Coordinates of C-alpha atoms in Angstrom, one line a residue:
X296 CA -50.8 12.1 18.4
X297 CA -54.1 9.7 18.3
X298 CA -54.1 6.2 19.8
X299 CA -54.6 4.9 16.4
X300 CA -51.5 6.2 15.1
X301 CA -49.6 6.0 18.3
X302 CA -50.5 2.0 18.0
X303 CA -49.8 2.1 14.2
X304 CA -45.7 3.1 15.5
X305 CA -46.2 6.3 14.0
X306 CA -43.7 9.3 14.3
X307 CA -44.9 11.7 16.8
X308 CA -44.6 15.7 15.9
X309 CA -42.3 17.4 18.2
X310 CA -44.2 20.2 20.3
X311 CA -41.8 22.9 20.3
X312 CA -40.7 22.4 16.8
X313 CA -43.4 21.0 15.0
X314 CA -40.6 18.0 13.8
X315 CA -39.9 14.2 13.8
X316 CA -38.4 13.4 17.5
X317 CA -35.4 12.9 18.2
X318 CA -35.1 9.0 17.4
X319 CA -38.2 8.3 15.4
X320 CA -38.1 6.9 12.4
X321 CA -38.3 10.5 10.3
X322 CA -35.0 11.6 12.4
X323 CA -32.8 9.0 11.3
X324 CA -34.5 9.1 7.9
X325 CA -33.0 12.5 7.8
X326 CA -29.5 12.1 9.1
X327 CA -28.1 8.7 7.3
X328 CA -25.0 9.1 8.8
X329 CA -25.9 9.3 12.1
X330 CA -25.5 5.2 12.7
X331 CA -21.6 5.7 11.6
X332 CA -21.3 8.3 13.7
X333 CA -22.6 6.8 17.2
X334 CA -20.5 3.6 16.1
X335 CA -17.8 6.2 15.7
X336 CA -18.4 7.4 19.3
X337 CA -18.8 4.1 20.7
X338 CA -15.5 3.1 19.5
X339 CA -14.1 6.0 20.4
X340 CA -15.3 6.2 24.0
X341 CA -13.9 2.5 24.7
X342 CA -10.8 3.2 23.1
X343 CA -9.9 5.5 25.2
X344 CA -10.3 3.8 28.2
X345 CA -8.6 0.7 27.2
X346 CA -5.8 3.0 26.9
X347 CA -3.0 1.5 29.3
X348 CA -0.4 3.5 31.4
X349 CA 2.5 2.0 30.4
X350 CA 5.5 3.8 28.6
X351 CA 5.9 4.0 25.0
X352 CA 8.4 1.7 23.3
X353 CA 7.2 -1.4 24.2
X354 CA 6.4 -2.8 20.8
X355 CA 9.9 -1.2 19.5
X356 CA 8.0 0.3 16.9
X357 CA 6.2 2.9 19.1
X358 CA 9.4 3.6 20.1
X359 CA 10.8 4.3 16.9
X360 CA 8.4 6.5 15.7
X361 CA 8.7 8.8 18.1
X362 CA 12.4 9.0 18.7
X363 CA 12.0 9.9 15.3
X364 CA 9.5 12.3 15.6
X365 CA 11.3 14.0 18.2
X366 CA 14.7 14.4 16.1
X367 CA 12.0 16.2 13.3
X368 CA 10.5 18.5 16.2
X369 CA 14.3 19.2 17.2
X370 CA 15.6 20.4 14.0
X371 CA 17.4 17.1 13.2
X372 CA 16.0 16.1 10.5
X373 CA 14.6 12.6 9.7
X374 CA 17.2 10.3 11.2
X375 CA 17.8 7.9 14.0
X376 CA 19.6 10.4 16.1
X377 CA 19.9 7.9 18.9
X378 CA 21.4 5.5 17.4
X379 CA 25.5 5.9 17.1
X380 CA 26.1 8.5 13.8
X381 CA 22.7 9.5 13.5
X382 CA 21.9 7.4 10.7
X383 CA 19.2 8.4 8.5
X384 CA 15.0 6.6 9.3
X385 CA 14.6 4.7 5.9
X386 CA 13.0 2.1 7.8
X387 CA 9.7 3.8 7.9
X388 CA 7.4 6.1 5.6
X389 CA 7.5 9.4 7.2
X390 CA 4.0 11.0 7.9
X391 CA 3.3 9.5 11.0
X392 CA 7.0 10.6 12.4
X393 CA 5.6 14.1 10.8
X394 CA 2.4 14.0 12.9
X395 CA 3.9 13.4 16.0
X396 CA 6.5 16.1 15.6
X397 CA 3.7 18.6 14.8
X398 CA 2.3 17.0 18.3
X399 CA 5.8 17.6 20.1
X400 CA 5.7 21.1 19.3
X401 CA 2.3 21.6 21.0
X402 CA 2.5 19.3 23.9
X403 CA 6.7 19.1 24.1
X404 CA 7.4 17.7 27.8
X405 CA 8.4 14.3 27.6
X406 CA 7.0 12.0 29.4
X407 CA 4.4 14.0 30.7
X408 CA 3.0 14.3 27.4
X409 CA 2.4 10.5 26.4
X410 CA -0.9 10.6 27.3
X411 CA -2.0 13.3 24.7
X412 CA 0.1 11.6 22.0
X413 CA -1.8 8.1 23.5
X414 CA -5.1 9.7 22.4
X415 CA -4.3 10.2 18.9
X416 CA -4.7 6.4 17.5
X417 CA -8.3 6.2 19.2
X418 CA -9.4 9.1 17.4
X419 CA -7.5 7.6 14.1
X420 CA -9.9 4.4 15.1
X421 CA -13.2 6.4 15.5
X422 CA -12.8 8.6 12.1
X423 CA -12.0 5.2 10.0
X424 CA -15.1 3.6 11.8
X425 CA -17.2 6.6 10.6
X426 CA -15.3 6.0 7.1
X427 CA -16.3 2.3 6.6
X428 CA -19.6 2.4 7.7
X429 CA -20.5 5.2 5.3
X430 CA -18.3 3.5 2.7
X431 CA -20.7 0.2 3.0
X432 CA -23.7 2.2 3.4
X433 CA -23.1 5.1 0.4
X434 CA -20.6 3.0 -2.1
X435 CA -22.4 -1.0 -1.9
X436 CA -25.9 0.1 -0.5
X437 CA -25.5 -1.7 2.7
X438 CA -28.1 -0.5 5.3
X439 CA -26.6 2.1 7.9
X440 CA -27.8 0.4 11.1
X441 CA -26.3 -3.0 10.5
X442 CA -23.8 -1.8 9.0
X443 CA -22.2 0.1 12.3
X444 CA -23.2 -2.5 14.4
X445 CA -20.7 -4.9 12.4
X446 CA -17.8 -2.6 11.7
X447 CA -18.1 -1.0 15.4
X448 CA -17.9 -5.1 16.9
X449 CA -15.1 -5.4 14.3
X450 CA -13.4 -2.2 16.0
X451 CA -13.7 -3.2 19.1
X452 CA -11.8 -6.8 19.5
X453 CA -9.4 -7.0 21.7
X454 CA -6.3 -7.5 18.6
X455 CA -7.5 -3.8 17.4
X456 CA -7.6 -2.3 20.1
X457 CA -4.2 -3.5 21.0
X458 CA -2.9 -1.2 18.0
X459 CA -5.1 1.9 18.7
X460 CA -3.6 1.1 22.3
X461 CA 0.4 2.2 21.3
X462 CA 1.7 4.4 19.6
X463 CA 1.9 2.4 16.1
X464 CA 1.1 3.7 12.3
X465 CA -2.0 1.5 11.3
X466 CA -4.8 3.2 13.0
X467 CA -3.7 5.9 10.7
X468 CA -3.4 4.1 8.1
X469 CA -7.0 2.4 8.3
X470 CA -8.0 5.8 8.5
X471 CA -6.7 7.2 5.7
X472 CA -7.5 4.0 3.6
X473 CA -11.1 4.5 3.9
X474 CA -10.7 7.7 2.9
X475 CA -8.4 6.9 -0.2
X476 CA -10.6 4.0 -0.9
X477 CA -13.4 6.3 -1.1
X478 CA -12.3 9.0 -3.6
X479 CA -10.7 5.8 -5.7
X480 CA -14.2 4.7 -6.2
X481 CA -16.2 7.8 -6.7
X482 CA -13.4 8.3 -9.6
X483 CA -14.3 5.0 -10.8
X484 CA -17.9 5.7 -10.9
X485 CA -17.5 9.3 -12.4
X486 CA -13.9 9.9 -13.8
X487 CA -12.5 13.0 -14.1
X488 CA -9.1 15.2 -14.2
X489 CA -9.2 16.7 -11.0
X490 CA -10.5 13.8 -9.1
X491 CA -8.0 11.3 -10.5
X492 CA -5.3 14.1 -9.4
X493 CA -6.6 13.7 -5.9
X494 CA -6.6 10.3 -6.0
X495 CA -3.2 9.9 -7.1
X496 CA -2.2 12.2 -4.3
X497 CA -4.6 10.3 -1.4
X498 CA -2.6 7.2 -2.4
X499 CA 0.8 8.2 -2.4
X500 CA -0.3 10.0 1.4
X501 CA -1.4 6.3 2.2
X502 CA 1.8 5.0 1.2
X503 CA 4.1 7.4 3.2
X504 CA 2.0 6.2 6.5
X505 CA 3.0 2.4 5.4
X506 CA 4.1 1.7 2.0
X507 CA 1.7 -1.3 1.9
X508 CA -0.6 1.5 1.1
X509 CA 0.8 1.6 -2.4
X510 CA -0.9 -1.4 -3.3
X511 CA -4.1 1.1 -3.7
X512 CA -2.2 2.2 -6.7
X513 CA -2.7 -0.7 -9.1
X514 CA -6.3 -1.9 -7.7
X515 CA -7.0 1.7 -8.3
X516 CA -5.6 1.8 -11.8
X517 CA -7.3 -1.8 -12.9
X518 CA -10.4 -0.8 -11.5
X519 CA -10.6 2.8 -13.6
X520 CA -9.4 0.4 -16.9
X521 CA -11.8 -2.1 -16.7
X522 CA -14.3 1.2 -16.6
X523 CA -12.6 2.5 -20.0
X524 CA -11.3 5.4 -18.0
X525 CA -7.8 5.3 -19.4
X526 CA -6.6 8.7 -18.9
X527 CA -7.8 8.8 -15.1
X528 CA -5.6 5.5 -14.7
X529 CA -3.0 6.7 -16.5
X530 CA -2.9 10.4 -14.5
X531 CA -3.5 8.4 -10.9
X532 CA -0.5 6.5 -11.9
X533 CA 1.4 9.5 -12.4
X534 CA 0.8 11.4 -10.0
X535 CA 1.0 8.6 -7.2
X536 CA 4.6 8.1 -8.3
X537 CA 5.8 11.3 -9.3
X538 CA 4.6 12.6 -5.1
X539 CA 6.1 8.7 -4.1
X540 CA 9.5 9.8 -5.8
X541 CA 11.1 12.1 -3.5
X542 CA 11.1 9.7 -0.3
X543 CA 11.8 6.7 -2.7
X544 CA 14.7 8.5 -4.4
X545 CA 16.1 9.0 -1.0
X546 CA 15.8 6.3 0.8
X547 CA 17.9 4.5 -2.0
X548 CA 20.6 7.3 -1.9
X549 CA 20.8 6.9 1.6
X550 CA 20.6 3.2 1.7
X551 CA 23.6 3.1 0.1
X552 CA 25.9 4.1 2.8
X553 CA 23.5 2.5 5.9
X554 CA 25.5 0.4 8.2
X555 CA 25.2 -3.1 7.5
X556 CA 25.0 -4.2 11.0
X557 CA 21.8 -2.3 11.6
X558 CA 20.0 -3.3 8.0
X559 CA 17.8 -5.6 9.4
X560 CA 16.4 -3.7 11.9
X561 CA 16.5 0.3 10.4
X562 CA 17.1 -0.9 6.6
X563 CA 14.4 -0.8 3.7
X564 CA 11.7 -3.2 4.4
X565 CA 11.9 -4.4 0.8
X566 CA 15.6 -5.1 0.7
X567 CA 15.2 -7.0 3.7
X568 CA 12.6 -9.4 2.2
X569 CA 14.3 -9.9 -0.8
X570 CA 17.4 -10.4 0.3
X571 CA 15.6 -13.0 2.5
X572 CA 14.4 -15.2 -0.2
X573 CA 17.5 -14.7 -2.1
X574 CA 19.3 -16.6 0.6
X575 CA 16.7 -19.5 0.8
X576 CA 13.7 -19.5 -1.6
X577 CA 12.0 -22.5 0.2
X578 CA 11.8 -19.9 3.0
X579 CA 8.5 -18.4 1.2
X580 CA 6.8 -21.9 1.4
X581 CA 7.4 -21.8 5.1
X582 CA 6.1 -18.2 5.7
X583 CA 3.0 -18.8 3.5
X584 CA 2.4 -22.0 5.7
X585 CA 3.3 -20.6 9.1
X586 CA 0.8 -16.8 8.1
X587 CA -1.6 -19.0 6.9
X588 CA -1.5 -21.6 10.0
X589 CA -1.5 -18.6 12.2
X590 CA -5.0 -16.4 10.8
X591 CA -6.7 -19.7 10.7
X592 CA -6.5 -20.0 14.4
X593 CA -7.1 -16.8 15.0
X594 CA -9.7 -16.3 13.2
X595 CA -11.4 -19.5 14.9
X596 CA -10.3 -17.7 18.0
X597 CA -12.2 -14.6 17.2
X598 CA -15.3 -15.6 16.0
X599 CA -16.0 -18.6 18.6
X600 CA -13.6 -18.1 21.3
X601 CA -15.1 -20.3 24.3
X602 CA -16.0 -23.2 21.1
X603 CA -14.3 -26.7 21.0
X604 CA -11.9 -27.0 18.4
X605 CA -13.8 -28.2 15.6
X606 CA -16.1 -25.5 16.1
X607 CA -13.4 -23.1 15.6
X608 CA -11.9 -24.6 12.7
X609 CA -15.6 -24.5 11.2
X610 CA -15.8 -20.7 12.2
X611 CA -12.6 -20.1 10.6
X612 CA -13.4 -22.0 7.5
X613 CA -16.8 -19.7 7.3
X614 CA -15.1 -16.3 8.1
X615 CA -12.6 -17.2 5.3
X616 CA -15.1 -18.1 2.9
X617 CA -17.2 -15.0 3.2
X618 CA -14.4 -12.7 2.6
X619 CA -13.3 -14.7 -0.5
X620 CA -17.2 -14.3 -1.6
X621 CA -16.9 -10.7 -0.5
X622 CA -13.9 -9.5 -2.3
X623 CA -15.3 -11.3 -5.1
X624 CA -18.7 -9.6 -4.8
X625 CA -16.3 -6.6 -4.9
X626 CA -14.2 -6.9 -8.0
X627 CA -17.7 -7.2 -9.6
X628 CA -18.6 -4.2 -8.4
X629 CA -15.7 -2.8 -10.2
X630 CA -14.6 -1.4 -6.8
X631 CA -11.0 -0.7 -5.8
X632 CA -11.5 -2.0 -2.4
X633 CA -11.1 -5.8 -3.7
X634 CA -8.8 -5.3 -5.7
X635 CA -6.4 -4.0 -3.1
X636 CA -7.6 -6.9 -0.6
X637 CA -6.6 -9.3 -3.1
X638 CA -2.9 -7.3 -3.3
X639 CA -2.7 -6.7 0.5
X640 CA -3.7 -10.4 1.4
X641 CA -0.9 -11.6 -0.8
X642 CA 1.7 -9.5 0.9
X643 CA 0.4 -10.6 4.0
X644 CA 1.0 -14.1 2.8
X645 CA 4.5 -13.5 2.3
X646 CA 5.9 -11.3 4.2
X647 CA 8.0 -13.3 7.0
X648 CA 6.7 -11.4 9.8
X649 CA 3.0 -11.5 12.2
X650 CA 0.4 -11.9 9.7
X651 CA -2.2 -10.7 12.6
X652 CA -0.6 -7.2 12.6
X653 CA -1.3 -6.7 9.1
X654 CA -4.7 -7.8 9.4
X655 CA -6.2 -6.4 12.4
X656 CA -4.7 -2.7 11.3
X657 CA -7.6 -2.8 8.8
X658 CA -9.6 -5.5 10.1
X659 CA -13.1 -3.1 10.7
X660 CA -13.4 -3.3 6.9
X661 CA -13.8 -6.9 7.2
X662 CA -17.1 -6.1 8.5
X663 CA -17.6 -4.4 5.0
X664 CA -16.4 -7.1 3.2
X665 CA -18.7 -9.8 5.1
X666 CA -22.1 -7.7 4.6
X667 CA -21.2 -7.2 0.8
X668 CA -20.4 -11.4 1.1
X669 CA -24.2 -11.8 2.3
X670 CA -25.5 -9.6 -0.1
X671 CA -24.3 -11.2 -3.2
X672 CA -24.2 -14.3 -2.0
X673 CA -27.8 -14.0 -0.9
X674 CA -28.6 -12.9 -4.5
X675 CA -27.2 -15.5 -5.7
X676 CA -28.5 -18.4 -4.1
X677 CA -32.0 -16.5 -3.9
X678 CA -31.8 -17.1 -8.0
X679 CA -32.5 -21.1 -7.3
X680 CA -33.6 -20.8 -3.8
X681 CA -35.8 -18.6 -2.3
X682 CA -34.3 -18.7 1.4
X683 CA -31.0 -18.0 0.1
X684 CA -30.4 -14.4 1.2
X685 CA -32.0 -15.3 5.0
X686 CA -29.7 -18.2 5.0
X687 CA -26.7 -15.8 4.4
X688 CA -28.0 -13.1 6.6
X689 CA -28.4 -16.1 9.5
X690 CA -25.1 -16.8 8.7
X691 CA -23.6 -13.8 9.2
X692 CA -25.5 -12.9 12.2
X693 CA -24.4 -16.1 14.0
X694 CA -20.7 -14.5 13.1
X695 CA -21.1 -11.5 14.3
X696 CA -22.8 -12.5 17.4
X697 CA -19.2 -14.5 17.8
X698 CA -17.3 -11.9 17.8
X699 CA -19.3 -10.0 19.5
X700 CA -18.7 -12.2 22.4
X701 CA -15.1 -12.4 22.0
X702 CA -14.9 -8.4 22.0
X703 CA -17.2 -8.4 25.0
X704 CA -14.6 -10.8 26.6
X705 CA -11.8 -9.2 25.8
X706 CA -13.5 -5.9 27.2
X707 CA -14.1 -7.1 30.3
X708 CA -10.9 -8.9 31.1
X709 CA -8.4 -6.1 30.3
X710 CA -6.9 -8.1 26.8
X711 CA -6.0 -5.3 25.2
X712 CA -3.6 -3.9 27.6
X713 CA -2.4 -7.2 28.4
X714 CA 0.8 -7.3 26.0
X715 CA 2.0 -4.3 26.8
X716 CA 1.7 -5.0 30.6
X717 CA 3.9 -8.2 30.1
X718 CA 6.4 -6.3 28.1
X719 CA 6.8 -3.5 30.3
X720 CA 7.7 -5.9 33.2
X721 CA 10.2 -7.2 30.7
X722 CA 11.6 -3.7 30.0
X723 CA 11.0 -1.2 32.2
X724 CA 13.7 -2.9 34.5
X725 CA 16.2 -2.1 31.7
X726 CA 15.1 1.2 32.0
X727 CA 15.6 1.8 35.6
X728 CA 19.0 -0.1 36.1
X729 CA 20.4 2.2 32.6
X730 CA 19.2 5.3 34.5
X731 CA 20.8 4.3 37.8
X732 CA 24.0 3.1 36.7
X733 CA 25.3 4.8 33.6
X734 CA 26.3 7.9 32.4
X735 CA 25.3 10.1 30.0
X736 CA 28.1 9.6 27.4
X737 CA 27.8 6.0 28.1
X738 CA 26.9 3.6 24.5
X739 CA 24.5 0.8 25.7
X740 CA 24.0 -1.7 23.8
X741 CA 20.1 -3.7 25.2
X742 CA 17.6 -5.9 23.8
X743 CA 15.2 -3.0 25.1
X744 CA 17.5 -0.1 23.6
X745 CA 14.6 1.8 22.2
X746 CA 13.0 2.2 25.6
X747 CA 16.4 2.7 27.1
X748 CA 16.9 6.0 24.6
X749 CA 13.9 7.5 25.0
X750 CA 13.7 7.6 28.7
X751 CA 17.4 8.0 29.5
X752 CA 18.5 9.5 26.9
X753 CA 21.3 7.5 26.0
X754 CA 23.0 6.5 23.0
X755 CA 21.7 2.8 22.4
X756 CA 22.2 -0.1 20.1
X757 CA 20.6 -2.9 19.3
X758 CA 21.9 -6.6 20.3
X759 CA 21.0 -8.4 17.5
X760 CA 19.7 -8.2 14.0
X761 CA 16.1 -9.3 12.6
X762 CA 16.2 -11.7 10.2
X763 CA 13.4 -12.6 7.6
X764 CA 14.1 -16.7 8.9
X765 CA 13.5 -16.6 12.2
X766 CA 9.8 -15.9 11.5
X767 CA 9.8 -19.7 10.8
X768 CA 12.8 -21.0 12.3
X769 CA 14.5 -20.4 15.9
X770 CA 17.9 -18.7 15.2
X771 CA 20.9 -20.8 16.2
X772 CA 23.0 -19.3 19.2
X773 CA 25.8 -18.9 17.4
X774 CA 24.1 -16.6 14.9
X775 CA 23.2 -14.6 18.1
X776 CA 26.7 -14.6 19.1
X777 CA 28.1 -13.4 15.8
X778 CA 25.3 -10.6 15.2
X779 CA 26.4 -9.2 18.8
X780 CA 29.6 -9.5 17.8
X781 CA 29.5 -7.4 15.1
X782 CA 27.4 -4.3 16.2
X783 CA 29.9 -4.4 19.8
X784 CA 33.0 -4.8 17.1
X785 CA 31.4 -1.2 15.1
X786 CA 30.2 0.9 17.6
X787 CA 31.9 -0.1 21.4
X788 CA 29.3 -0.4 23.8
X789 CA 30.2 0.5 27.5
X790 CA 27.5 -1.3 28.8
X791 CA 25.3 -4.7 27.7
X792 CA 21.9 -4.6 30.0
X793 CA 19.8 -7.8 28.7
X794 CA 16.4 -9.0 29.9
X795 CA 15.9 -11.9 31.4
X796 CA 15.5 -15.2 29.2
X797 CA 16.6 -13.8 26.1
X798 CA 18.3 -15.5 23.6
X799 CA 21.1 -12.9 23.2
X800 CA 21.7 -13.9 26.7
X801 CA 21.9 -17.9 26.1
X802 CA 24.5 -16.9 23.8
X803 CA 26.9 -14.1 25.5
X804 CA 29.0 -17.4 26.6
X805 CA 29.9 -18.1 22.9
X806 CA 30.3 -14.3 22.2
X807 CA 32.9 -13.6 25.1
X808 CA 34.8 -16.9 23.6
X809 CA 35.1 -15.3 20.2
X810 CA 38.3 -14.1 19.5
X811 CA 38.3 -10.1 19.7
X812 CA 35.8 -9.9 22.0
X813 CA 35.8 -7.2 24.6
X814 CA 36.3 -7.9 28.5
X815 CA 33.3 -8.8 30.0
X816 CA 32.3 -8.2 33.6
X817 CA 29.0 -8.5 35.4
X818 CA 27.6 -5.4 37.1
X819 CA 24.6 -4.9 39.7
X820 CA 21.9 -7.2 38.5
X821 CA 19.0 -5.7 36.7
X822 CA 15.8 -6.2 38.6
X823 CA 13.3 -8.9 37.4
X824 CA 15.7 -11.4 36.6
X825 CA 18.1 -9.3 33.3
X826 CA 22.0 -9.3 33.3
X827 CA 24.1 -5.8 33.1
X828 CA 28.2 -6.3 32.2
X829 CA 30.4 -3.6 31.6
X830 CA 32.6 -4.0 28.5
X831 CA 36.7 -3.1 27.8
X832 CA 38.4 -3.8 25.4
X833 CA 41.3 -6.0 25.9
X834 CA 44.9 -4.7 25.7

C-alpha cells in the first residue's frame, strides 16, 4: 500500500489472500451482520458471568417452571405434581416447561445440573440481541454499528440481566419475539400463503412461552389490513388460533375443577385479573397510577442514575417521549412492531402486578424503538430546521451514554445478582430446617414452598394466596389469617416453616384463634430469624 493511500485511510490488500483485512472498511462492508453478532457475543460473554450461584426458586417462578418441567421429563404429565393432588400447570403457557424437560433428559442430576439449565437464558439474551439489531438494521434501515451498540447497552443493565440471571420465561420470549416480529413484517411487506401460515404459527409459539405474546396477533393482523393484504390477515388469524386452541381448550376444562384455595397463585392469569376488577373497578385506577409511578422512576433511574432528581424526572420525561415518537414512527411504517407496543404497553398498564418485569423482558428493543424515534423525528424537524436530525441524534446519544453508565455501574457492583442473594438468605434457611426436621411423607405448608419441593422433595403448599389488590394496597392481617386458614383447612399440613418478617407470620396469632384451627406448637427455630410449628388437629 502507498503512503498516499495509506494516509487517504484506504483499505489495505491482504498478502496471503489478496482481500480487504480483517477490520477494514471492505470487511465489514461484506459481512453486515457482523456488528449484531459481536454485540451478540458481548452480551453473551457478560451474561454468563453475572450468572449467580444461588439455587433456583427464588423468584417462585423459576421454581415453578421447573418443578414442572421435571414432572414432563418424568412421565407426569403437565401438572403441579408437588403440590397435594397433582393439580394440573394452567398457570403458565407450556413451551418453556417443554424446553427444560428436553434439558432434564440430557443433563438429569438435580442439583448438579443447575448450572447448564442457568446457561440457557444468556444464550436466549445473545440470539434476541442478534435479532433486534438486524431487525433495526434490515427492517427500518438503521445503521449496524450504532445500532448494536444501543441494543447491546440496553441488554446489558443490571434489570435485564436480572432475568437472563434465573430461570424465568422472558429471555425466551424476547427471543422469539424478534424472531416473530420479523417474519410478521416481511409478510407485511411481501404477503403470501405460506408465509402468513408461518406467521400464524411463530405467534401462537410466542404465546405458549407467555401468552402476552398473543398480542402479536392483532398488531400483526391490522398491520397486513392496512396493506390490503386481507387474506394473509385473515389466514394468520386462523392459524394463530386454531394452534392456540388445544392449550386454551384445556386449560378451561381443567380450570373448572382447580382448587379454589390455590387460584390465585396456579389459576389462569386472566381469570385472576378479571375477577380482580370485578370485585373493585376503582382498583384499575390505582394500578395504572401505581405501573405508571413506578417506570417513571425507573426509567429516571436508568438513564441518569447518579443525577439529582429533577434531572431524572427530565430523563424520564425524554426516554418516554422518544418511544411514544418511536412507536409512532413505527405504525407509519406499517410495521407490526408498534402496533404490539402499543397492545403490550397497555397490558402492562393494567395488569396489577411489577410493571418493570414486563418491560425489561423486552426492553433491548427499546434501543430499536429510540433510533427509529431519532430518525423520524430528525426528519421531521429537519423539514423546518436544518439541525433537526443532529439535534435528535445529540439527544439520543446523551441517553445512551446514560445508560450506559448505569449498566457499567451495575456491572461493576454485582446488581444483577443482588436480589437473588437477598432472597436466598431469606429462603435457603427454609430449605435447610425442612430437610433436617421432616420427613418424607410430611405436607409443609411455607412461604418458600417452591424451594422447599424442589430441594427436599416434599409435598408443599402455599401459605397464602395472591391477590390482584395487594399490588396497590397492603393486605389486612386478617385476610392473611383466613387465606391460611383455608389452604391448612383443605390439605393438613404437618408442618408451617415461615421466614422471618413475613406477614403470614404477623398474622398466625389471629389464625390459631380461629375457630377450627389445628394445634399449634413451635419447633426448633429456623435459622436467620423464621418460625417452624408443628400442626394437630384438635380432638
Amino acid at each position: 500500500m502507498t503512503e498516499a493511500a495509506a494516509r487517504a485511510g484506504a483499505p489495505h490488500a491482504d498478502a496471503r489472500s489478496g482481500g480487504p483485512s480483517v477490520g477494514g472498511p471492505a470487511w465489514w462492508a461484506a459481512r453486515p451482520w457482523a456488528p449484531a453478532a459481536l454485540a451478540a457475543l458481548l452480551v453473551l460473554i457478560i451474561a454468563i458471568a453475572s450468572v449467580t450461584p444461588d439455587p433456583i426458586g427464588v423468584f417462585w417462578d423459576d421454581g415453578v417452571y421447573l418443578l414442572s418441567a421435571q414432572a414432563l421429563a418424568a412421565g407426569d404429565g403437565y401438572r403441579y405434581t408437588y403440590l397435594p393432588g397433582a393439580p394440573p400447570a394452567i398457570h403458565y403457557p407450556p413451551v418453556f416447561p417443554l424446553l427444560l424437560a428436553a434439558v432434564l433428559k440430557v443433563t438429569p442430576e438435580f442439583p448438579s445440573n443447575v448450572a447448564v439449565l442457568k446457561l440457557l437464558n444468556p444464550v436466549f439474551l445473545a440470539l434476541g440481541v442478534f435479532g433486534a439489531v438486524q431487525l433495526a438494521r434490515r427492517r427500518l434501515g438503521a445503521p449496524a454499528g450504532p445500532a448494536a451498540v444501543a441494543v447491546a447497552i440496553c441488554a446489558l443493565i443490571a434489570p435485564v440481566l436480572v432475568l437472563s440471571n434465573v430461570l424465568l420465561s422472558e429471555t425466551l420470549f424476547f427471543a422469539l419475539l424478534v424472531g416473530a416480529l420479523w417474519i410478521v413484517d416481511t409478510l407485511v411487506d411481501r404477503g403470501g400463503v405460506r408465509a402468513a401460515v408461518y406467521a400464524g404459527l411463530a405467534i401462537a409459539l410466542l404465546a405458549l412461552v407467555r401468552t402476552v405474546g398473543g398480542l402479536l396477533l392483532p398488531a400483526a393482523v391490522v398491520a397486513l389490513w392496512m396493506r390490503d393484504r386481507r387474506r394473509e390477515a385473515a389466514l394468520i388469524a386462523a392459524v394463530s388460533l386454531v394452534a392456540l386452541a388445544p392449550w386454551q381448550l384445556w386449560v378451561w376444562h381443567e380450570a373448572r375443577g382447580f382448587p379454589d384455595e390455590l387460584r390465585g397463585s396456579y389459576g389462569p392469569y386472566l381469570e385472576w385479573v378479571v375477577a380482580g376488577y370485578r370485585q373493585d373497578l376503582s382498583l384499575a385506577w390505582d394500578v395504572v397510577a401505581r405501573n405508571a409511578r413506578d417506570l417513571w422512576q425507573a426509567f429516571g433511574v436508568t438513564f441518569a442514575t447518579r443525577a439529582p432528581r429533577p434531572v431524572q424526572w427530565g430523563a424520564a420525561a425524554f426516554v418516554l417521549a422518544g418511544l411514544a415518537a418511536g412507536v409512532i414512527a413505527l405504525l407509519r411504517r406499517g410495521s407490526a412492531l408498534g402496533g404490539f407496543l402499543v397492545l403490550y404497553g397497555v397490558v402492562v398498564l393494567l395488569w396489577p402486578y411489577n410493571p418493570e418485569r414486563f418491560v425489561w423482558g423486552v426492553w433491548p428493543l427499546a434501543a430499536v424503538v429510540l433510533i427509529e424515534a431519532a430518525r423520524w423525528s430528525g426528519a421531521t424537524l429537519s423539514d423546518r430546521w436544518p439541525h433537526g436530525q443532529r439535534l435528535m441524534t445529540a439527544l439520543l446519544l446523551v441517553l445512551m451514554a446514560g445508560h450506559a453508565a448505569y449498566a457499567a455501574r451495575g456491572l461493576a457492583n454485582g446488581w444483577a445478582g443482588a436480589p437473588q442473594r437477598t432472597m436466598t438468605q431469606r429462603l435457603w434457611p427454609l430449605v435447610e430446617w425442612t430437610a433436617r426436621n421432616t420427613a418424607t411423607r410430611d405436607v409443609v405448608a411455607s412461604d418458600g414452598h417452591v424451594m422447599i419441593a424442589l430441594y427436599t422433595g416434599r409435598t408443599a403448599i402455599p401459605v397464602s394466596a395472591l391477590t390482584p389488590a395487594e399490588h396497590v394496597r397492603d393486605k389486612p392481617l386478617p385476610q392473611f389469617a383466613r387465606e391460611l386458614g383455608a389452604l391448612a383447612a383443605r390439605y393438613r399440613p404437618g408442618v408451617l416453616v415461615l421466614s422471618r418478617g413475613t406477614r403470614e407470620l404477623d398474622a398466625l396469632p389471629l389464625w390459631m384463634a380461629a375457630p377450627g384451627a389445628p394445634a399449634v406448637t413451635a419447633l426448633a427455630p429456623v435459622p436467620g430469624g423464621g418460625a417452624a410449628f408443628a400442626l394437630r388437629e384438635r380432638r
